[in-house]
Amino acid sequence: MTDKLLLAGVIGDPIAHSRSPRLHGHWLERYGIEGHYVPLHVTRERLHDTLRLLPELGFSGINVTIPHKEAVLQIADSVTDRAALIGAANTLTFTASGKLQADNTDGVGFLENIKQYTHDWSASEGPALVLGAGGAARAVVSALLTEGCPQIYLVNRTRARADALRENFGARIVVVDWTRIPDVLGDCALLVNTTSLGMVGKQPLHIDLDRLNPQTVVNDIVYTPLRTELLDEAQARGCHTVDGLGMLLHQAAPGFERWFGVKPEVDDRLRRVVLAK
Ligand code: ATR
């Protein structure tokens, strides 16, 4: 036990809807840790000064959400390889001398979630089909490649963004047009939606799943709603499906461990707490 008051939080704009305070708050209570995790509304204009001030105020670290995930890389004193590769950070840790280390745990959060809800899934089993080419897709692609995924078919509305990922991540990425999804779907061991389609308030995700193989694991990183149409339709076709909430929970764990010193459990209790109205 330490005398130091342990402080961490999340910065973003907007921030009121973030579920991170509830999530970390639950872990703090569960492990009896004397600490606080607070939401901080920080605009772009205030980002630099805020990040310099937080360690002086006693913060151990901070999560970063929209719209600051890319900008913090320019401010950080050091950036992990995976954050550099993804081009964004979600977890910042302040060293004892106030230096700012930027990391990205979205990719490991994605992998841990799938591993938790499948028996013997491994990224190296076969090709993956990834829908989307935004920040979340970069984290997913980076994690899958690191884990030995042999090929990633990448589909995006704006093809140039998918091409940019291929430039970055190399020849295991194959950019596929939206209309050609049926041609590659049958081959895939994994299908992941990283777009915002299917989220409450957004347009539905419509893809032709006729050739979806029942052996394919299907994951949607959208978690509002928890059961998306994609997951329901895939399940009806006999596929194993994994919802997106676990990615949010698992991406939070490394930060909590670094800042508060306990490796936290991601379990059904935590899911219920985060889902509660
Ligand atoms: P995030 O960081 O959450 O990935 P993002 O970078 O804004 O957010 O990416 C959102 C993804 O959803 C993108 O792949 C986007 O496609 P574009 O690159 O073409 O914008 C996809 N997306 C969002 N709305 C879409 C829509 N109506 N139809 C198809 N794709 C959509």
Coordinates of C-alpha atoms and ligand atoms in Angstrom, one line a residue:
M1 CA 0.0 0.0 0.0
T2 CA 1.2 3.5 -0.8
D3 CA 0.4 6.9 0.7
K4 CA 0.0 8.4 -2.8
L5 CA -3.5 9.0 -3.9
L6 CA -3.8 7.1 -7.2
L7 CA -5.5 9.2 -9.9
A8 CA -6.3 8.4 -13.5
G9 CA -9.1 9.3 -16.0
V10 CA -10.2 9.7 -19.5
I11 CA -10.0 12.7 -21.7
G12 CA -12.2 13.4 -24.7
D13 CA -14.6 15.8 -26.3
P14 CA -17.4 15.0 -25.7
I15 CA -16.8 12.9 -22.7
A16 CA -20.2 12.7 -20.8
H17 CA -21.2 9.4 -22.3
S18 CA -17.9 7.6 -21.7
R19 CA -18.3 4.3 -19.9
S20 CA -14.7 4.2 -18.8
P21 CA -15.3 5.9 -15.4
R22 CA -17.9 3.2 -14.5
L23 CA -15.7 0.5 -15.6
H24 CA -12.6 1.6 -13.7
G25 CA -14.7 2.7 -10.8
H26 CA -16.0 -0.9 -10.5
W27 CA -12.5 -2.3 -10.5
L28 CA -11.3 0.3 -7.9
E29 CA -14.1 -0.8 -5.6
R30 CA -13.7 -4.5 -6.2
Y31 CA -10.0 -4.4 -5.4
G32 CA -10.4 -2.0 -2.5
I33 CA -8.0 0.5 -4.1
E34 CA -7.8 4.1 -2.7
G35 CA -8.0 5.8 -6.1
H36 CA -10.1 7.8 -8.5
Y37 CA -10.8 7.6 -12.2
V38 CA -12.4 10.7 -13.6
P39 CA -13.9 11.9 -16.9
L40 CA -12.2 15.1 -18.1
H41 CA -13.7 17.2 -20.9
V42 CA -10.7 18.5 -22.8
T43 CA -11.0 20.4 -26.1
R44 CA -8.3 20.3 -28.9
E45 CA -7.1 23.7 -27.9
R46 CA -6.4 22.6 -24.3
L47 CA -5.0 19.1 -25.1
H48 CA -1.3 19.9 -24.9
D49 CA -1.4 22.0 -21.7
T50 CA -3.7 19.5 -20.0
L51 CA -1.4 16.6 -20.7
R52 CA 1.6 18.5 -19.3
L53 CA -0.5 19.5 -16.2
L54 CA -2.0 16.1 -15.3
P55 CA 1.3 14.5 -14.0
E56 CA 1.9 17.6 -11.9
L57 CA -1.6 17.1 -10.4
G58 CA -0.7 13.6 -9.4
F59 CA -2.2 11.6 -12.3
S60 CA -0.6 8.2 -13.0
G61 CA -2.1 8.0 -16.5
I62 CA -5.0 8.7 -18.7
N63 CA -7.2 7.1 -21.3
V64 CA -7.7 9.0 -24.5
T65 CA -10.8 9.0 -26.6
I66 CA -12.3 10.9 -29.6
P67 CA -11.0 13.3 -31.0
H68 CA -7.6 13.1 -29.4
K69 CA -6.3 9.6 -30.1
E70 CA -4.1 10.7 -33.1
A71 CA -3.0 14.1 -31.7
V72 CA -1.6 12.7 -28.5
L73 CA 1.1 10.9 -30.5
Q74 CA 2.6 14.3 -31.4
I75 CA 2.7 15.3 -27.7
A76 CA 4.0 12.1 -26.2
D77 CA 7.6 11.7 -25.2
S78 CA 7.6 8.1 -26.2
V79 CA 5.3 6.0 -28.3
T80 CA 5.1 2.1 -28.3
D81 CA 5.6 0.3 -31.6
R82 CA 2.0 -0.8 -31.7
A83 CA 0.6 2.7 -31.1
A84 CA 3.0 4.1 -33.8
L85 CA 1.8 1.4 -36.2
I86 CA -1.9 2.0 -35.5
G87 CA -1.3 5.8 -35.7
A88 CA -3.3 6.5 -32.5
A89 CA -3.0 6.0 -28.7
N90 CA -5.7 5.3 -26.2
T91 CA -3.6 4.7 -23.0
L92 CA -1.1 7.2 -21.7
T93 CA 1.1 6.6 -18.7
F94 CA 3.1 9.4 -16.9
T95 CA 6.5 8.3 -15.7
A96 CA 7.9 9.5 -12.3
S97 CA 9.6 12.4 -14.1
G98 CA 6.4 13.4 -15.8
K99 CA 7.3 12.0 -19.2
L100 CA 4.3 10.8 -21.3
Q101 CA 4.3 7.3 -22.7
A102 CA 1.7 6.6 -25.4
D103 CA 0.3 3.1 -26.0
N104 CA -2.6 1.6 -27.9
T105 CA -4.4 -1.3 -26.3
D106 CA -7.4 -1.5 -28.7
G107 CA -5.8 -4.3 -30.7
V108 CA -5.1 -6.4 -27.6
G109 CA -8.6 -5.6 -26.3
F110 CA -10.0 -6.9 -29.6
L111 CA -8.0 -10.1 -29.4
E112 CA -8.6 -10.8 -25.8
N113 CA -12.4 -10.4 -26.3
I114 CA -12.4 -13.0 -29.1
K115 CA -10.2 -15.4 -27.2
Q116 CA -12.4 -15.1 -24.1
Y117 CA -15.5 -16.1 -26.0
T118 CA -14.1 -18.8 -28.3
H119 CA -12.5 -22.1 -27.3
D120 CA -9.5 -22.5 -29.4
W121 CA -9.6 -19.6 -31.9
S122 CA -6.3 -18.4 -33.2
A123 CA -5.6 -15.6 -35.7
S124 CA -3.3 -17.9 -37.7
E125 CA -6.2 -20.3 -38.5
G126 CA -7.1 -18.6 -41.8
P127 CA -7.9 -15.3 -43.6
A128 CA -10.0 -12.6 -42.0
L129 CA -12.5 -10.2 -43.6
V130 CA -12.4 -6.8 -42.0
L131 CA -15.1 -4.2 -42.8
G132 CA -13.9 -0.6 -42.4
A133 CA -10.6 1.2 -42.6
G134 CA -10.8 3.8 -39.8
G135 CA -9.0 4.0 -36.5
A136 CA -10.6 0.9 -35.1
A137 CA -9.8 -1.1 -38.2
R138 CA -6.1 -0.1 -37.9
A139 CA -6.0 -1.5 -34.4
V140 CA -7.8 -4.7 -35.4
V141 CA -5.6 -5.3 -38.5
S142 CA -2.4 -4.6 -36.6
A143 CA -3.4 -7.1 -33.9
L144 CA -4.4 -9.8 -36.3
L145 CA -1.1 -9.5 -38.3
T146 CA 0.9 -9.6 -35.1
E147 CA -0.9 -12.8 -34.1
G148 CA -0.1 -14.5 -37.5
C149 CA -3.2 -14.0 -39.5
P150 CA -2.2 -15.1 -43.0
Q151 CA -4.3 -12.7 -45.0
I152 CA -6.7 -9.9 -44.3
Y153 CA -9.4 -9.0 -46.9
L154 CA -10.2 -5.3 -46.3
V155 CA -13.4 -3.7 -47.4
N156 CA -14.2 0.0 -47.0
R157 CA -16.7 2.4 -48.5
T158 CA -13.8 4.8 -49.3
R159 CA -11.3 2.6 -51.1
A160 CA -8.4 5.1 -50.7
R161 CA -8.5 4.6 -46.9
A162 CA -8.3 0.8 -47.3
D163 CA -5.4 1.3 -49.8
A164 CA -3.6 3.4 -47.3
L165 CA -3.8 0.6 -44.7
R166 CA -2.3 -1.8 -47.3
E167 CA 0.5 0.6 -47.8
N168 CA 1.1 0.7 -44.1
F169 CA 0.6 -2.9 -43.2
G170 CA 1.9 -4.7 -46.3
A171 CA 1.1 -7.5 -48.6
R172 CA -1.0 -9.6 -46.3
I173 CA -3.7 -7.0 -46.7
V174 CA -5.9 -7.5 -49.8
V175 CA -8.3 -4.6 -50.6
V176 CA -11.6 -5.9 -51.8
D177 CA -14.6 -3.9 -53.1
W178 CA -17.8 -4.0 -51.1
T179 CA -19.6 -5.8 -54.0
R180 CA -17.0 -8.6 -54.0
I181 CA -17.5 -9.6 -50.4
P182 CA -19.3 -12.9 -51.4
D183 CA -16.2 -13.9 -53.4
V184 CA -14.0 -14.0 -50.4
L185 CA -16.4 -14.6 -47.5
G186 CA -16.5 -18.4 -47.8
D187 CA -12.7 -18.6 -47.2
C188 CA -12.6 -16.6 -44.0
A189 CA -12.0 -17.9 -40.5
L190 CA -13.0 -14.5 -39.0
L191 CA -15.4 -11.7 -40.0
V192 CA -15.1 -8.4 -38.1
N193 CA -17.2 -5.2 -38.5
T194 CA -15.2 -2.2 -37.5
T195 CA -17.5 0.4 -39.2
S196 CA -20.1 2.3 -37.3
L197 CA -22.9 0.7 -39.4
G198 CA -25.5 -1.1 -37.3
M199 CA -24.9 1.2 -34.3
V200 CA -27.9 2.8 -32.7
G201 CA -28.7 5.9 -34.7
K202 CA -26.5 4.9 -37.7
Q203 CA -27.5 3.2 -41.0
P204 CA -27.8 -0.6 -40.9
L205 CA -25.0 -2.8 -42.1
H206 CA -26.1 -4.8 -45.2
I207 CA -23.8 -7.4 -46.5
D208 CA -24.6 -10.6 -48.4
L209 CA -23.9 -13.4 -46.0
D210 CA -25.1 -16.2 -48.2
R211 CA -21.6 -17.7 -48.5
L212 CA -20.7 -17.3 -44.9
N213 CA -19.2 -20.5 -43.6
P214 CA -20.6 -21.8 -40.3
Q215 CA -17.0 -22.3 -39.1
T216 CA -16.4 -18.5 -39.3
V217 CA -16.2 -16.6 -36.1
V218 CA -18.1 -13.3 -36.5
N219 CA -17.3 -10.2 -34.3
D220 CA -18.9 -6.8 -34.4
I221 CA -17.1 -4.1 -32.5
V222 CA -20.3 -2.1 -32.3
Y223 CA -21.8 -2.8 -28.8
T224 CA -24.9 -0.5 -28.9
P225 CA -26.9 -2.6 -29.5
L226 CA -25.1 -5.5 -28.0
R227 CA -26.7 -7.9 -30.4
T228 CA -26.3 -6.3 -33.9
E229 CA -28.1 -7.6 -37.0
L230 CA -24.8 -8.9 -38.2
L231 CA -24.4 -11.1 -35.1
D232 CA -28.0 -12.3 -35.2
E233 CA -27.8 -13.2 -38.9
A234 CA -24.4 -14.9 -38.5
Q235 CA -25.7 -16.8 -35.5
A236 CA -28.7 -17.9 -37.5
R237 CA -26.3 -19.3 -40.0
G238 CA -24.6 -21.4 -37.4
C239 CA -21.6 -19.1 -36.8
H240 CA -20.0 -18.5 -33.4
T241 CA -20.5 -14.8 -32.7
V242 CA -18.7 -12.4 -30.3
D243 CA -20.2 -9.0 -29.4
G244 CA -18.2 -5.8 -29.1
L245 CA -18.5 -5.0 -25.4
G246 CA -15.5 -7.2 -24.4
M247 CA -13.2 -5.1 -26.6
L248 CA -14.1 -2.0 -24.6
L249 CA -13.5 -3.9 -21.3
H250 CA -10.3 -5.6 -22.3
Q251 CA -8.7 -2.5 -23.8
A252 CA -9.1 -0.9 -20.4
A253 CA -7.3 -3.6 -18.4
P254 CA -3.6 -2.7 -19.2
G255 CA -4.1 0.9 -18.2
F256 CA -5.8 0.0 -14.9
E257 CA -2.9 -2.4 -14.1
R258 CA -0.3 0.2 -14.9
W259 CA -1.9 3.0 -12.9
F260 CA -3.4 1.1 -10.0
G261 CA -1.1 -1.9 -9.7
V262 CA -3.7 -4.7 -10.0
K263 CA -4.4 -6.9 -13.1
P264 CA -8.2 -6.6 -13.2
E265 CA -10.7 -9.3 -14.1
V266 CA -12.9 -8.9 -17.2
D267 CA -16.0 -11.0 -16.3
D268 CA -19.8 -11.0 -16.5
R269 CA -20.0 -8.9 -13.3
L270 CA -18.1 -6.1 -15.1
R271 CA -20.3 -6.5 -18.2
R272 CA -23.4 -6.1 -16.1
V273 CA -22.0 -3.0 -14.4
V274 CA -21.1 -1.3 -17.7
L275 CA -24.4 -2.2 -19.3
A276 CA -26.6 -1.0 -16.4
K277 CA -28.7 2.0 -17.3
Ligands
ATR1 P1 -13.2 4.6 -35.9 O1 -12.0 5.3 -35.3 O2 -14.2 4.2 -34.9 O3 -12.8 3.4 -36.8 P2 -13.6 6.3 -38.2 O4 -12.1 6.4 -38.3 O5 -14.5 7.5 -38.4 O6 -14.0 5.7 -36.8 O7 -14.1 5.1 -39.2 C1 -15.4 4.7 -39.4 C2 -15.5 3.6 -40.3 O8 -16.9 3.3 -40.6 C3 -14.9 3.9 -41.7 O9 -14.4 2.7 -42.3 C4 -16.1 4.4 -42.5 O10 -15.9 4.3 -43.9 P3 -15.2 5.5 -44.7 O11 -13.8 5.4 -44.5 O12 -15.7 5.3 -46.1 O13 -15.8 6.8 -44.1 C5 -17.2 3.5 -42.0 N1 -18.5 4.1 -42.2 C6 -19.1 5.0 -41.5 N2 -20.3 5.3 -42.0 C7 -20.5 4.5 -43.1 C8 -21.5 4.4 -44.1 N3 -22.6 5.1 -44.0 N4 -21.3 3.4 -45.0 C9 -20.2 2.7 -45.1 N5 -19.2 2.8 -44.2 C10 -19.3 3.7 -43.2

